[in-house]
Amino acid sequence: MYIKSLQLLNYRNYKSLAINLGTNVNVFMGDNAQGKTNILEAIYYCGFAKSHKTNRDKELIEWNSNIAFIRVDIHKSNLDKKIDVKILKDGKKAITVNSIKINKIGELIGTFNVVMFSPEDLRIVKESPSIRRKFMDMELSQLNSRYYSNLVQYNKVLNERNIVLKNKNIDEYILDIYDMQLAEYGEYIIKSRINYLEKLNRISKNIHKDITLGREEINFKYVSTIKDFNNIKESLIKLLELNRKKDIEKKVTSIGPHRDDFNIFLNGIDAKSFGSQGQQRTAVLTIKFASLRIIKEITGEYPVLLLDDVLSELDFNRKRYVLTSIKNLQTIITCTGIEDLTNYLDDQSKIFRVIDGVIQG
């Protein structure tokens, strides 16, 4: 899978842009605040119908315009795809794939697979469980439409249950119904996450050893309010019932996959609490490259890899691993200079210079 071309109209600081991309390495070089990351953001948006930087779509529209437009033409082994996105000031968006309107976001996710690696991804290791849950949910959603559907339904029921918990007069029969629904959707979510982490463990092992020259071993472990993974649905129902009094007092649902997490261990030590920043960055690098291989294993094609100004943050061994591992997939890199890249670029590589929303190259 690779992007053949990208078009933007009134997107961020791009009034108009039309470029063809190479099938291997594409470098967008320029000073800070020139619009390099906006290119990656637009590509990412076509995969997930959302920005990786903001939840406010209207921020993506050029300041004196009322609509922004993105088009990517994608080559896939089974059928090429053309994704068109229109973003309106009122927060609405219209998306088509090969001129067919997308009515639900779930119909888009998985059409175009993409993995992004940016300095902010260090948060996967360092920050709250919600960041790690989001990572799992995004990866699984683009690999499995059923997972996305279950996640949407689970969150809908969860929100409705929380509304009931805030009422003065609570009908516990309604809570019984919600508990059954949460358990049904939650079972699939938890099973899928555990299965994904098993793949991540298997594939990450050699990647992490290669990056660290054999000095470290990485391991991931799912952390859940559910202890019996052989009877997830029954355990969820039981725990929701046991925690009902507490939930009514707190007016929020206290257990379920929306509270789960996963731990990252380096040589058996918790990376979040005890890992150095270098070790944490290596763990994220491992996670991202393992994600690439999981997508390839499941779909038969590598996704597009987006590297947003990460090379300057990496030491020699990490940089070496990245640049020697991107030969068989389309990679789009942003950077301020290409000094670190020159030994890894070839005649198939394309270099674009970005100056205040204008691209040369």
CSV table of C-alpha atoms in Angstrom, one decimal:
chain,number,residue,atom,x,y,z
A,1,MET,CA,0.0,0.0,0.0
A,2,TYR,CA,1.2,3.5,-0.8
A,3,ILE,CA,0.0,7.0,-1.5
A,4,LYS,CA,0.3,8.0,-5.2
A,5,SER,CA,-0.7,11.6,-4.7
A,6,LEU,CA,-2.0,14.1,-2.2
A,7,GLN,CA,-4.1,17.2,-2.8
A,8,LEU,CA,-5.0,19.9,-0.2
A,9,LEU,CA,-7.2,23.0,-0.5
A,10,ASN,CA,-7.5,25.5,2.3
A,11,TYR,CA,-6.0,23.0,4.8
A,12,ARG,CA,-4.1,24.7,7.6
A,13,ASN,CA,-1.5,26.9,6.0
A,14,TYR,CA,-1.9,25.3,2.5
A,15,LYS,CA,-4.1,27.3,0.2
A,16,SER,CA,-3.6,24.8,-2.6
A,17,LEU,CA,-1.3,21.8,-2.9
A,18,ALA,CA,-1.0,18.9,-5.4
A,19,ILE,CA,2.0,16.6,-5.1
A,20,ASN,CA,3.0,13.1,-6.3
A,21,LEU,CA,4.7,10.9,-3.7
A,22,GLY,CA,7.4,8.2,-4.2
A,23,THR,CA,6.7,4.6,-3.3
A,24,ASN,CA,9.7,4.5,-0.8
A,25,VAL,CA,11.1,7.4,1.3
A,26,ASN,CA,9.6,10.9,1.0
A,27,VAL,CA,11.3,13.7,3.0
A,28,PHE,CA,9.6,17.0,3.8
A,29,MET,CA,12.3,19.3,5.0
A,30,GLY,CA,12.1,22.8,6.4
A,31,ASP,CA,12.3,25.1,9.4
A,32,ASN,CA,9.8,24.8,12.2
A,33,ALA,CA,6.3,26.1,11.8
A,34,GLN,CA,6.4,26.0,8.0
A,35,GLY,CA,3.7,23.3,7.5
A,36,LYS,CA,5.6,20.0,7.5
A,37,THR,CA,3.5,18.3,10.1
A,38,ASN,CA,0.3,19.5,8.4
A,39,ILE,CA,1.1,17.2,5.5
A,40,LEU,CA,1.3,14.2,7.9
A,41,GLU,CA,-1.8,15.3,9.7
A,42,ALA,CA,-3.9,15.5,6.5
A,43,ILE,CA,-2.7,12.0,5.5
A,44,TYR,CA,-3.5,10.6,9.0
A,45,TYR,CA,-7.0,12.2,8.8
A,46,CYS,CA,-7.8,10.2,5.7
A,47,GLY,CA,-7.1,7.0,7.7
A,48,PHE,CA,-9.1,7.8,10.9
A,49,ALA,CA,-11.3,10.8,10.0
A,50,LYS,CA,-9.7,12.7,12.8
A,51,SER,CA,-6.5,14.7,13.5
A,52,HIS,CA,-3.8,13.3,15.8
A,53,LYS,CA,-3.3,16.9,17.1
A,54,THR,CA,-6.7,18.3,17.7
A,55,ASN,CA,-10.3,17.3,18.3
A,56,ARG,CA,-11.6,20.6,16.8
A,57,ASP,CA,-11.9,20.0,13.1
A,58,LYS,CA,-12.5,23.6,12.3
A,59,GLU,CA,-8.9,24.3,13.3
A,60,LEU,CA,-7.9,22.4,10.2
A,61,ILE,CA,-9.5,25.0,7.9
A,62,GLU,CA,-7.4,27.9,6.6
A,63,TRP,CA,-8.3,30.9,8.8
A,64,ASN,CA,-10.2,32.9,6.1
A,65,SER,CA,-11.9,30.0,4.4
A,66,ASN,CA,-15.1,28.1,5.2
A,67,ILE,CA,-14.1,24.6,3.9
A,68,ALA,CA,-11.0,22.5,3.7
A,69,PHE,CA,-10.5,19.6,1.3
A,70,ILE,CA,-8.1,16.6,1.3
A,71,ARG,CA,-7.7,14.0,-1.4
A,72,VAL,CA,-5.4,11.0,-1.3
A,73,ASP,CA,-5.0,8.5,-4.2
A,74,ILE,CA,-3.9,5.2,-2.7
A,75,HIS,CA,-2.5,2.1,-4.4
A,76,LYS,CA,-3.6,-1.2,-2.8
A,77,SER,CA,-3.0,-4.7,-4.1
A,78,ASN,CA,-6.7,-5.5,-4.5
A,79,LEU,CA,-8.2,-2.2,-5.5
A,80,ASP,CA,-6.9,1.4,-5.6
A,81,LYS,CA,-8.7,3.9,-3.4
A,82,LYS,CA,-9.4,7.6,-3.7
A,83,ILE,CA,-10.4,9.2,-0.4
A,84,ASP,CA,-12.0,12.7,-0.5
A,85,VAL,CA,-12.6,14.6,2.7
A,86,LYS,CA,-14.5,17.9,3.1
A,87,ILE,CA,-14.3,19.7,6.4
A,88,LEU,CA,-16.8,22.4,7.2
A,89,LYS,CA,-16.6,25.3,9.7
A,90,ASP,CA,-19.7,24.0,11.5
A,91,GLY,CA,-17.8,20.9,12.5
A,92,LYS,CA,-19.4,18.6,9.9
A,93,LYS,CA,-17.4,16.6,7.4
A,94,ALA,CA,-18.2,14.7,4.2
A,95,ILE,CA,-16.0,11.7,3.2
A,96,THR,CA,-16.2,9.6,0.0
A,97,VAL,CA,-14.2,6.5,-1.0
A,98,ASN,CA,-14.0,6.0,-4.7
A,99,SER,CA,-16.9,8.6,-4.9
A,100,ILE,CA,-19.1,6.5,-2.6
A,101,LYS,CA,-20.3,8.5,0.4
A,102,ILE,CA,-19.2,7.2,3.9
A,103,ASN,CA,-22.1,7.4,6.3
A,104,LYS,CA,-20.3,6.2,9.3
A,105,ILE,CA,-16.7,6.5,10.4
A,106,GLY,CA,-16.4,2.8,10.8
A,107,GLU,CA,-16.9,2.4,7.0
A,108,LEU,CA,-13.7,4.4,6.5
A,109,ILE,CA,-11.4,3.0,9.2
A,110,GLY,CA,-9.3,0.2,7.7
A,111,THR,CA,-9.6,1.4,4.2
A,112,PHE,CA,-6.2,3.2,4.4
A,113,ASN,CA,-3.8,1.9,7.1
A,114,VAL,CA,-1.3,4.3,8.5
A,115,VAL,CA,1.1,4.3,11.5
A,116,MET,CA,2.4,7.6,12.8
A,117,PHE,CA,5.4,8.0,15.1
A,118,SER,CA,5.9,11.5,16.6
A,119,PRO,CA,7.7,12.8,19.7
A,120,GLU,CA,4.3,13.0,21.5
A,121,ASP,CA,4.1,9.2,21.3
A,122,LEU,CA,6.3,9.0,24.3
A,123,ARG,CA,3.1,9.6,26.2
A,124,ILE,CA,2.1,6.0,25.5
A,125,VAL,CA,4.7,4.9,28.0
A,126,LYS,CA,4.8,7.9,30.4
A,127,GLU,CA,1.3,9.1,30.9
A,128,SER,CA,-2.2,7.8,31.9
A,129,PRO,CA,-3.9,4.6,31.0
A,130,SER,CA,-6.3,6.5,28.7
A,131,ILE,CA,-3.3,7.1,26.3
A,132,ARG,CA,-2.5,3.4,26.1
A,133,ARG,CA,-6.2,2.4,25.7
A,134,LYS,CA,-6.4,4.9,22.8
A,135,PHE,CA,-3.4,3.3,21.2
A,136,MET,CA,-4.9,-0.2,21.4
A,137,ASP,CA,-8.3,1.0,20.2
A,138,MET,CA,-6.9,2.9,17.2
A,139,GLU,CA,-4.7,-0.1,16.1
A,140,LEU,CA,-7.5,-2.6,16.5
A,141,SER,CA,-10.1,-0.5,14.9
A,142,GLN,CA,-8.1,-0.2,11.6
A,143,LEU,CA,-7.6,-4.0,11.6
A,144,ASN,CA,-11.0,-5.2,12.6
A,145,SER,CA,-14.3,-3.4,11.8
A,146,ARG,CA,-16.1,-5.6,14.3
A,147,TYR,CA,-13.9,-4.3,17.1
A,148,TYR,CA,-14.7,-0.7,16.1
A,149,SER,CA,-18.4,-1.5,16.1
A,150,ASN,CA,-18.2,-3.1,19.5
A,151,LEU,CA,-16.2,-0.2,20.9
A,152,VAL,CA,-18.8,2.3,19.6
A,153,GLN,CA,-21.7,0.4,21.1
A,154,TYR,CA,-19.9,-0.1,24.4
A,155,ASN,CA,-19.2,3.6,24.8
A,156,LYS,CA,-22.8,4.4,23.9
A,157,VAL,CA,-24.2,2.0,26.5
A,158,LEU,CA,-21.6,3.3,29.0
A,159,ASN,CA,-22.6,6.9,28.5
A,160,GLU,CA,-26.3,5.9,28.9
A,161,ARG,CA,-25.6,4.0,32.1
A,162,ASN,CA,-23.6,6.9,33.5
A,163,ILE,CA,-26.6,9.2,32.8
A,164,VAL,CA,-28.9,6.9,34.7
A,165,LEU,CA,-26.4,6.8,37.6
A,166,LYS,CA,-26.7,10.6,37.9
A,167,ASN,CA,-30.5,10.5,38.3
A,168,LYS,CA,-32.1,10.9,41.7
A,169,ASN,CA,-34.4,8.0,41.3
A,170,ILE,CA,-32.6,5.1,39.8
A,171,ASP,CA,-34.4,2.1,38.2
A,172,GLU,CA,-32.0,-0.8,39.0
A,173,TYR,CA,-33.8,-2.9,36.4
A,174,ILE,CA,-32.5,-0.6,33.7
A,175,LEU,CA,-29.0,-0.9,35.2
A,176,ASP,CA,-29.4,-4.7,34.9
A,177,ILE,CA,-30.1,-4.3,31.2
A,178,TYR,CA,-27.1,-1.9,30.7
A,179,ASP,CA,-24.8,-4.3,32.6
A,180,MET,CA,-25.7,-7.2,30.3
A,181,GLN,CA,-25.0,-5.0,27.3
A,182,LEU,CA,-21.7,-3.7,28.7
A,183,ALA,CA,-20.6,-7.3,29.4
A,184,GLU,CA,-21.5,-8.5,25.9
A,185,TYR,CA,-19.6,-5.7,24.1
A,186,GLY,CA,-16.8,-5.5,26.8
A,187,GLU,CA,-16.0,-9.2,26.4
A,188,TYR,CA,-15.2,-8.8,22.8
A,189,ILE,CA,-13.1,-5.7,23.5
A,190,ILE,CA,-11.1,-7.3,26.2
A,191,LYS,CA,-10.5,-10.5,24.2
A,192,SER,CA,-9.4,-8.5,21.2
A,193,ARG,CA,-7.0,-6.4,23.2
A,194,ILE,CA,-5.4,-9.4,24.9
A,195,ASN,CA,-5.0,-11.1,21.5
A,196,TYR,CA,-3.4,-7.9,20.1
A,197,LEU,CA,-0.9,-7.7,23.0
A,198,GLU,CA,0.0,-11.3,22.4
A,199,LYS,CA,0.9,-10.4,18.9
A,200,LEU,CA,2.8,-7.3,20.1
A,201,ASN,CA,4.8,-9.5,22.5
A,202,ARG,CA,5.7,-12.0,19.8
A,203,ILE,CA,6.7,-9.5,17.2
A,204,SER,CA,8.3,-6.9,19.5
A,205,LYS,CA,10.8,-9.4,21.0
A,206,ASN,CA,13.3,-9.4,18.2
A,207,ILE,CA,12.7,-5.8,17.2
A,208,HIS,CA,13.6,-4.5,20.7
A,209,LYS,CA,16.6,-6.8,20.9
A,210,ASP,CA,17.9,-5.5,17.6
A,211,ILE,CA,17.4,-1.8,18.6
A,212,THR,CA,19.1,-2.4,22.0
A,213,LEU,CA,21.8,-4.7,20.6
A,214,GLY,CA,20.5,-7.5,22.8
A,215,ARG,CA,20.7,-5.6,26.1
A,216,GLU,CA,16.9,-5.4,26.7
A,217,GLU,CA,13.9,-7.6,26.5
A,218,ILE,CA,10.4,-6.0,26.2
A,219,ASN,CA,7.1,-7.4,27.5
A,220,PHE,CA,3.5,-6.2,27.5
A,221,LYS,CA,0.9,-7.3,30.0
A,222,TYR,CA,-2.8,-6.5,29.9
A,223,VAL,CA,-4.2,-5.0,33.2
A,224,SER,CA,-7.9,-5.3,33.8
A,225,THR,CA,-10.5,-5.1,36.5
A,226,ILE,CA,-11.4,-8.6,35.2
A,227,LYS,CA,-9.2,-11.3,36.6
A,228,ASP,CA,-10.7,-14.4,35.0
A,229,PHE,CA,-10.0,-14.0,31.3
A,230,ASN,CA,-11.6,-17.4,30.7
A,231,ASN,CA,-15.0,-16.1,31.8
A,232,ILE,CA,-14.9,-12.4,30.9
A,233,LYS,CA,-18.6,-11.8,30.3
A,234,GLU,CA,-19.7,-13.5,33.5
A,235,SER,CA,-17.0,-11.7,35.5
A,236,LEU,CA,-18.0,-8.3,34.1
A,237,ILE,CA,-21.7,-8.9,35.0
A,238,LYS,CA,-20.7,-9.9,38.5
A,239,LEU,CA,-18.3,-7.0,39.1
A,240,LEU,CA,-20.8,-4.5,37.8
A,241,GLU,CA,-23.3,-5.8,40.2
A,242,LEU,CA,-20.8,-5.8,43.1
A,243,ASN,CA,-19.8,-2.3,42.4
A,244,ARG,CA,-23.3,-0.9,41.8
A,245,LYS,CA,-23.6,0.8,45.1
A,246,LYS,CA,-20.3,2.5,44.7
A,247,ASP,CA,-21.2,3.5,41.1
A,248,ILE,CA,-24.5,5.0,42.3
A,249,GLU,CA,-22.6,7.0,45.0
A,250,LYS,CA,-19.9,8.2,42.5
A,251,LYS,CA,-22.4,8.5,39.7
A,252,VAL,CA,-20.0,6.8,37.2
A,253,THR,CA,-19.3,3.3,36.0
A,254,SER,CA,-16.1,2.2,37.8
A,255,ILE,CA,-15.2,-1.1,36.1
A,256,GLY,CA,-14.9,-2.4,32.6
A,257,PRO,CA,-12.6,-2.1,29.6
A,258,HIS,CA,-12.9,1.7,29.7
A,259,ARG,CA,-10.7,1.5,32.8
A,260,ASP,CA,-8.2,-1.1,31.6
A,261,ASP,CA,-4.5,-0.6,30.8
A,262,PHE,CA,-1.4,-2.4,29.8
A,263,ASN,CA,2.0,-2.4,31.4
A,264,ILE,CA,5.3,-2.2,29.5
A,265,PHE,CA,8.3,-4.1,31.1
A,266,LEU,CA,11.9,-3.8,30.1
A,267,ASN,CA,14.0,-6.6,31.5
A,268,GLY,CA,11.1,-7.2,33.9
A,269,ILE,CA,11.1,-3.6,35.2
A,270,ASP,CA,8.1,-1.3,34.7
A,271,ALA,CA,9.1,1.2,32.0
A,272,LYS,CA,6.7,3.9,33.1
A,273,SER,CA,7.9,4.1,36.7
A,274,PHE,CA,11.6,3.1,36.4
A,275,GLY,CA,12.6,3.4,32.8
A,276,SER,CA,14.9,6.2,31.6
A,277,GLN,CA,13.7,8.5,28.9
A,278,GLY,CA,16.0,6.8,26.4
A,279,GLN,CA,14.5,3.4,27.4
A,280,GLN,CA,11.0,4.8,27.2
A,281,ARG,CA,11.6,6.2,23.7
A,282,THR,CA,13.0,2.8,22.6
A,283,ALA,CA,9.9,1.1,23.9
A,284,VAL,CA,7.7,3.4,21.8
A,285,LEU,CA,9.9,2.8,18.7
A,286,THR,CA,9.5,-0.9,19.2
A,287,ILE,CA,5.7,-0.6,19.6
A,288,LYS,CA,5.4,1.4,16.4
A,289,PHE,CA,7.5,-0.9,14.3
A,290,ALA,CA,5.8,-3.9,15.7
A,291,SER,CA,2.5,-2.3,14.7
A,292,LEU,CA,3.7,-2.1,11.2
A,293,ARG,CA,4.4,-5.8,11.1
A,294,ILE,CA,1.1,-6.7,12.7
A,295,ILE,CA,-0.8,-4.8,10.1
A,296,LYS,CA,1.3,-6.5,7.3
A,297,GLU,CA,0.6,-9.9,8.9
A,298,ILE,CA,-3.1,-9.4,9.1
A,299,THR,CA,-3.8,-7.4,5.9
A,300,GLY,CA,-1.0,-8.6,3.6
A,301,GLU,CA,0.3,-5.1,3.0
A,302,TYR,CA,2.4,-2.7,5.0
A,303,PRO,CA,0.7,0.5,6.0
A,304,VAL,CA,2.1,4.0,5.2
A,305,LEU,CA,4.6,5.1,7.9
A,306,LEU,CA,4.6,8.7,9.0
A,307,LEU,CA,7.6,9.9,11.0
A,308,ASP,CA,7.0,13.4,12.3
A,309,ASP,CA,10.3,15.0,13.3
A,310,VAL,CA,11.5,12.0,15.4
A,311,LEU,CA,15.0,11.4,13.9
A,312,SER,CA,16.5,14.3,15.8
A,313,GLU,CA,15.2,12.7,19.1
A,314,LEU,CA,16.9,9.3,18.5
A,315,ASP,CA,20.5,8.2,19.2
A,316,PHE,CA,22.6,6.4,16.7
A,317,ASN,CA,21.3,2.9,17.3
A,318,ARG,CA,17.7,3.9,17.2
A,319,LYS,CA,18.2,6.0,14.2
A,320,ARG,CA,20.0,3.2,12.4
A,321,TYR,CA,17.2,0.8,13.1
A,322,VAL,CA,14.6,3.2,11.8
A,323,LEU,CA,16.4,4.1,8.6
A,324,THR,CA,17.4,0.5,7.7
A,325,SER,CA,13.8,-0.8,8.4
A,326,ILE,CA,11.9,1.4,6.0
A,327,LYS,CA,13.1,0.0,2.7
A,328,ASN,CA,10.0,-2.0,1.9
A,329,LEU,CA,7.3,0.5,2.8
A,330,GLN,CA,6.3,4.0,1.9
A,331,THR,CA,7.6,6.3,4.6
A,332,ILE,CA,7.0,10.0,4.9
A,333,ILE,CA,9.5,11.9,7.1
A,334,THR,CA,9.5,15.5,8.3
A,335,CYS,CA,12.8,17.0,9.5
A,336,THR,CA,14.7,20.3,9.6
A,337,GLY,CA,17.7,18.9,7.7
A,338,ILE,CA,18.7,15.7,5.8
A,339,GLU,CA,22.2,15.3,7.2
A,340,ASP,CA,21.2,12.1,9.1
A,341,LEU,CA,19.4,10.7,6.1
A,342,THR,CA,21.9,11.1,3.2
A,343,ASN,CA,23.4,7.6,3.6
A,344,TYR,CA,19.9,6.0,3.5
A,345,LEU,CA,18.4,7.8,0.5
A,346,ASP,CA,18.5,6.5,-3.0
A,347,ASP,CA,17.3,7.4,-6.5
A,348,GLN,CA,13.8,6.4,-5.6
A,349,SER,CA,13.7,8.8,-2.6
A,350,LYS,CA,11.9,12.2,-3.0
A,351,ILE,CA,12.8,15.3,-1.1
A,352,PHE,CA,10.5,18.3,-0.7
A,353,ARG,CA,11.4,21.6,0.8
A,354,VAL,CA,8.6,23.3,2.8
A,355,ILE,CA,8.5,27.1,3.1
A,356,ASP,CA,5.4,28.7,4.7
A,357,GLY,CA,2.8,26.4,3.2
A,358,VAL,CA,4.5,26.1,-0.2
A,359,ILE,CA,6.3,22.9,-1.3
A,360,GLN,CA,9.3,22.8,-3.6
A,361,GLY,CA,10.6,19.6,-5.0
